[in-house]
PDB file of C-alpha atoms in Angstrom:
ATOM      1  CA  UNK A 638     120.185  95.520 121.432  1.00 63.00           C
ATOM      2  CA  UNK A 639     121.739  95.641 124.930  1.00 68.00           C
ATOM      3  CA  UNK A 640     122.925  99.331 124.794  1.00 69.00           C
ATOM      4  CA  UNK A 641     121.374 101.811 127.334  1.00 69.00           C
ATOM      5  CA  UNK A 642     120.025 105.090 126.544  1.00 68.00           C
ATOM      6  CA  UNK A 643     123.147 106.438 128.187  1.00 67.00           C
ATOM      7  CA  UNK A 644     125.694 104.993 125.899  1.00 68.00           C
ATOM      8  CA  UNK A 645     123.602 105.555 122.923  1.00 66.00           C
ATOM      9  CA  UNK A 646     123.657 109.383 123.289  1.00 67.00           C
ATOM     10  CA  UNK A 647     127.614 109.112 124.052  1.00 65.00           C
ATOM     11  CA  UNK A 648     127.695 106.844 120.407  1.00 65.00           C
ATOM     12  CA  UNK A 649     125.639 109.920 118.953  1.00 64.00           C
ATOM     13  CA  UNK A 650     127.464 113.200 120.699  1.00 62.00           C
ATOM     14  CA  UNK A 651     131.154 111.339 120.721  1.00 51.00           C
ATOM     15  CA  UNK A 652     133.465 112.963 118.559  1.00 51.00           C
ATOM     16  CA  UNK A 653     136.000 110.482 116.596  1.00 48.00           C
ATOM     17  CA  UNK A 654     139.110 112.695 116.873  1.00 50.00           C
ATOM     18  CA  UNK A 655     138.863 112.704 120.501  1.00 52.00           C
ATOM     19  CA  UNK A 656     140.256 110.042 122.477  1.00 50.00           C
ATOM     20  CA  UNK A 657     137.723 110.148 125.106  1.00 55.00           C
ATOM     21  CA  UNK A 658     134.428 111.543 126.159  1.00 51.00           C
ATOM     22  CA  UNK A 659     133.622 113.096 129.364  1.00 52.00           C
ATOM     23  CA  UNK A 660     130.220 113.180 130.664  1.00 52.00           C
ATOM     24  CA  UNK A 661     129.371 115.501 133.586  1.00 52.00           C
ATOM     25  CA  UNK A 662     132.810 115.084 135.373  1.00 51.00           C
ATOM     26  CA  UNK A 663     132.123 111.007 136.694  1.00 47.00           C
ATOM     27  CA  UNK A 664     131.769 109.001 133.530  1.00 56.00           C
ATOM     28  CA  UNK A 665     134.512 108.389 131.218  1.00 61.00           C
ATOM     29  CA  UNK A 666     134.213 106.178 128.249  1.00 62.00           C
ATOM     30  CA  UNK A 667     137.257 105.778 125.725  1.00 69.00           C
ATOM     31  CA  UNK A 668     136.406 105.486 122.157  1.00 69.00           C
ATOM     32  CA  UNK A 669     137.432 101.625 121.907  1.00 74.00           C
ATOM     33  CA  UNK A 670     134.679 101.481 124.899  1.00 75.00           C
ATOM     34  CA  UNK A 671     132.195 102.870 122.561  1.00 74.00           C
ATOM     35  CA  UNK A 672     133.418 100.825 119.705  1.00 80.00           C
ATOM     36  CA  UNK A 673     131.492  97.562 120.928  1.00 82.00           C
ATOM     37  CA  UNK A 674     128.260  99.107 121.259  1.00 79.00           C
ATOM     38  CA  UNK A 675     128.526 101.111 118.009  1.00 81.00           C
ATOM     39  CA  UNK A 676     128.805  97.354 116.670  1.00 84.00           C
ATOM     40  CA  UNK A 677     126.143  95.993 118.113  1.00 82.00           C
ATOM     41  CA  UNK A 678     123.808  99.145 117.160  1.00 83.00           C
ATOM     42  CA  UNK A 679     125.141  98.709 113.422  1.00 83.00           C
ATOM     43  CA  UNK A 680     124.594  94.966 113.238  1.00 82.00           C
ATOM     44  CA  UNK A 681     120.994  95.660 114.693  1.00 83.00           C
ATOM     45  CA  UNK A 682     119.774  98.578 111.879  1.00 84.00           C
ATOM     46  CA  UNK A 683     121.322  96.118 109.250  1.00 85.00           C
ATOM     47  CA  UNK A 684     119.375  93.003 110.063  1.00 81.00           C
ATOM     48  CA  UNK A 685     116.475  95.022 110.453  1.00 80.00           C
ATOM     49  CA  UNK A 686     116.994  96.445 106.983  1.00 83.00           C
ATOM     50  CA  UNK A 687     117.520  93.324 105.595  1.00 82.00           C
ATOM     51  CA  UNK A 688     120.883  93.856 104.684  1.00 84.00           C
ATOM     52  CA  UNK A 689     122.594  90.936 106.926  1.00 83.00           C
ATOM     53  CA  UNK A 690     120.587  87.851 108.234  1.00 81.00           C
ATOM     54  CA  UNK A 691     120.119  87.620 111.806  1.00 79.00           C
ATOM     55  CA  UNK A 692     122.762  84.751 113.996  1.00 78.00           C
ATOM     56  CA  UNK A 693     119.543  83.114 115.175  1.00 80.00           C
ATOM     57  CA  UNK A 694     118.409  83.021 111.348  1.00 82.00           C
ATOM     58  CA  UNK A 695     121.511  81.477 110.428  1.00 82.00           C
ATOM     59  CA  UNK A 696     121.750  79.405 113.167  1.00 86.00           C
ATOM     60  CA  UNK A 697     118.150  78.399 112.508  1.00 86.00           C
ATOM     61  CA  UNK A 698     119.041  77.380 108.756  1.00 86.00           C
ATOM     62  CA  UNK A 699     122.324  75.624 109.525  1.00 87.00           C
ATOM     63  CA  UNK A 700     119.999  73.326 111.732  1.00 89.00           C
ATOM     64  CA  UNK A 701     117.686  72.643 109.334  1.00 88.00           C
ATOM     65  CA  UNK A 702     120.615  72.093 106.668  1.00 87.00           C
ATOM     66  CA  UNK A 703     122.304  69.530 109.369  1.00 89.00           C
ATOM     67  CA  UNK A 704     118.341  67.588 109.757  1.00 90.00           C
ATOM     68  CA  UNK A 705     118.610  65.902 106.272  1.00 86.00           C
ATOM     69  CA  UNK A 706     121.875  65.150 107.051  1.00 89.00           C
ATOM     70  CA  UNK A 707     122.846  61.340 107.841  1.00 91.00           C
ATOM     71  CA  UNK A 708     125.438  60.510 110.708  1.00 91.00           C
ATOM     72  CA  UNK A 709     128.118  59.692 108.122  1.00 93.00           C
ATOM     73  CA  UNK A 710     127.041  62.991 106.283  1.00 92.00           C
ATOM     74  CA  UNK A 711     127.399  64.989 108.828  1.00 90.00           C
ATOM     75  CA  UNK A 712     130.842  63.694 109.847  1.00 92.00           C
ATOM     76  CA  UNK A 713     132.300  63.913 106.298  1.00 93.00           C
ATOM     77  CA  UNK A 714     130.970  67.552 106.565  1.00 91.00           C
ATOM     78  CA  UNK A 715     132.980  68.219 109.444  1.00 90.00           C
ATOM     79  CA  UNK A 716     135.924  66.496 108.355  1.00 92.00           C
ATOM     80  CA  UNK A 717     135.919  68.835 104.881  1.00 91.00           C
ATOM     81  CA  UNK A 718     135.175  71.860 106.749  1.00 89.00           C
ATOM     82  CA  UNK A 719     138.347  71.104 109.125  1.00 89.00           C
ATOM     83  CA  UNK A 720     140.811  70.320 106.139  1.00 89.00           C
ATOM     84  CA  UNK A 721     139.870  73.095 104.506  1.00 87.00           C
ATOM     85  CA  UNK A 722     140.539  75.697 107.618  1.00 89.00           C
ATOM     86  CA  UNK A 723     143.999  73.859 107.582  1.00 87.00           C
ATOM     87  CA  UNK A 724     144.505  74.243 104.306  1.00 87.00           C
ATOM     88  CA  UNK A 725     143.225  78.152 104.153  1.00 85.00           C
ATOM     89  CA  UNK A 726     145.989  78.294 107.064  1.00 86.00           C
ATOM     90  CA  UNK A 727     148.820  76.750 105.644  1.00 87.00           C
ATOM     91  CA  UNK A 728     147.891  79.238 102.555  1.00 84.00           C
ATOM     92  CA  UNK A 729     148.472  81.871 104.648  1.00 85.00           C
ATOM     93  CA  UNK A 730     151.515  80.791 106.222  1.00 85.00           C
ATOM     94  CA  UNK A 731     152.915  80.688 102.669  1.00 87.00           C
ATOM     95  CA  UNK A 732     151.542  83.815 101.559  1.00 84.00           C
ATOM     96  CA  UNK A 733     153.614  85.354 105.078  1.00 80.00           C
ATOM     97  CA  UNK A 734     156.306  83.298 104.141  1.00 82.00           C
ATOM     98  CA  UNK A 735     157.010  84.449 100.547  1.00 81.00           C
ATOM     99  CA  UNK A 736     156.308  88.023 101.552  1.00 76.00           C
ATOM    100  CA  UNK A 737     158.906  87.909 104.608  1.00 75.00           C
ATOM    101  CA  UNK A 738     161.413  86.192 101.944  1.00 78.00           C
ATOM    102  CA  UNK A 739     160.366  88.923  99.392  1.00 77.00           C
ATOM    103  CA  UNK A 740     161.488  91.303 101.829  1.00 73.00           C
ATOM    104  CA  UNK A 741     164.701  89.859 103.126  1.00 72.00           C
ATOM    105  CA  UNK A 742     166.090  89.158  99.348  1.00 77.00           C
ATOM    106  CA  UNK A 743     165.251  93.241  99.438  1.00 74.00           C
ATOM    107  CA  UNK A 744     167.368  93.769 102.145  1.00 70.00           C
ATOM    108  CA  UNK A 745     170.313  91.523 101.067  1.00 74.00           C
ATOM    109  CA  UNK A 746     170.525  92.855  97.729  1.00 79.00           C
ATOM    110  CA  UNK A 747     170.901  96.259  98.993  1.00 80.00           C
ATOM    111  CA  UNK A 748     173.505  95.617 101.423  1.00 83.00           C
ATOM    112  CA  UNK A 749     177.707  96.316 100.251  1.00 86.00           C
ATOM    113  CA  UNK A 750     179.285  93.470  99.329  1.00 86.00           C
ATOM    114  CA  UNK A 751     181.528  93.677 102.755  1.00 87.00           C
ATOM    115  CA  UNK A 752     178.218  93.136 104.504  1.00 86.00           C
ATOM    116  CA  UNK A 753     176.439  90.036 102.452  1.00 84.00           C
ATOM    117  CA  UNK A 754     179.935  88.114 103.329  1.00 87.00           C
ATOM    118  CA  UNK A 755     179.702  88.982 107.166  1.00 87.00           C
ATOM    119  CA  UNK A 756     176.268  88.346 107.106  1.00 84.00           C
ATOM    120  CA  UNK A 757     176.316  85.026 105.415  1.00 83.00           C
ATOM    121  CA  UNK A 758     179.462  84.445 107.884  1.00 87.00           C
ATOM    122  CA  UNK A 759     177.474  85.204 110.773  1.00 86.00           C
ATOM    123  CA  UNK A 760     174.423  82.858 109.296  1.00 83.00           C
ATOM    124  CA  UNK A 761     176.852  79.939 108.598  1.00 86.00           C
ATOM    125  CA  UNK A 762     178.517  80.314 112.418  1.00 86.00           C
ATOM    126  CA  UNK A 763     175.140  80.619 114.041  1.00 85.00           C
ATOM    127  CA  UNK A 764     176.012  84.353 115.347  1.00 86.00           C
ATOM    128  CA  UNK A 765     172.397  86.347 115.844  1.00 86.00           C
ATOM    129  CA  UNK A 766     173.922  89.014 116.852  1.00 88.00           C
ATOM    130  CA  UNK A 767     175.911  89.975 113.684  1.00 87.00           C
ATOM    131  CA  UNK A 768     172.836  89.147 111.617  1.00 83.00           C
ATOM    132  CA  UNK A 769     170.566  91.213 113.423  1.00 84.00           C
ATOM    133  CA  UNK A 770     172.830  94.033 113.736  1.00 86.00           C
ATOM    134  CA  UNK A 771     173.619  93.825 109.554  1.00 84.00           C
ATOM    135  CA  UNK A 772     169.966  93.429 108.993  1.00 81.00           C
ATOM    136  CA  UNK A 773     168.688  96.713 111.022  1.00 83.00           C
ATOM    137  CA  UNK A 774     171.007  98.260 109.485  1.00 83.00           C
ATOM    138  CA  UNK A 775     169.535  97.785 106.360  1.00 79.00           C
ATOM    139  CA  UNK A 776     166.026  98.436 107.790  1.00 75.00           C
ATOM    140  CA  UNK A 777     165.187  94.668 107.733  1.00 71.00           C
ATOM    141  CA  UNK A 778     162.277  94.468 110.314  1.00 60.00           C
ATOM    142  CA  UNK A 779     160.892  90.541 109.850  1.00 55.00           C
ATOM    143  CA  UNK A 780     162.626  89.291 113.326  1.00 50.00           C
ATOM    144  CA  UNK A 781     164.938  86.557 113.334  1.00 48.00           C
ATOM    145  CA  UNK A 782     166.319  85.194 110.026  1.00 47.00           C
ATOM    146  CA  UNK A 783     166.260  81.378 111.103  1.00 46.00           C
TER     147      UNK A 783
END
């Protein structure tokens, strides 16, 4: 597993709701230090209980997937696989989209009336400044509105 017995009895005395844990005054490990080992130590008791296949067992299948696989297979796999990260992505660039737009319709519609006409003043003569300023007001917290 790559943890030493040392860190594995700071992973089993450490206490969560401490930020750190001191070890005979010279060794100081933070809990996000411990956090990589405690990983590695899960991942390890899962594969062993069968829980989670092993990388190298993956690996191992993938590699005997990609055999069979002709050269123009094996491209066309890689070329699906690519458009559909890019199209997972643009998903959830809409998904951040719509829920920043969500929230600034929120904030416009609660805003006096005085307000949505010196905002939309301030949007139509390109002035940041007045937009920001109207939109903290309102507790709009999405950055800028361009």
């Amino acid at each position: 597993m790559g943890v030493g017995n040392y860190i594995l009895k700071r992973l089993l005395n450490h206490r969560t709701m401490r930020s750190a844990d001191v070890t005979q005054g010279y060794l100081h490990f933070s809990a996000d230090e411990l956090m990589e080992p405690a990983l590695r130590i899960e991942r390890a008791i899962l594969e062993h209980a069968g829980i989670i296949e092993s990388k190298k067992s993956l690996d191992a299948k993938l590699l005997l997937a990609l055999e069979g696989l002709s050269e123009e297979e094996k491209r066309r796999l890689i070329f699906d696989l690519s458009q559909n990260i890019k199209v997972s992505e643009m998903n959830r660039q809409i998904e951040l989209s719509e829920l920043i737009s969500k929230s600034f319709i929120e904030s416009t519609n609660k805003m006096s009336q005085d307000d949505k006409l010196a905002f939309y003043q301030a949007i139509l003569d390109g002035n940041k400044n007045v937009e920001r300023e109207i939109l903290k007001k309102y507790n709009y917290t999405h950055g800028d509105t361009s």
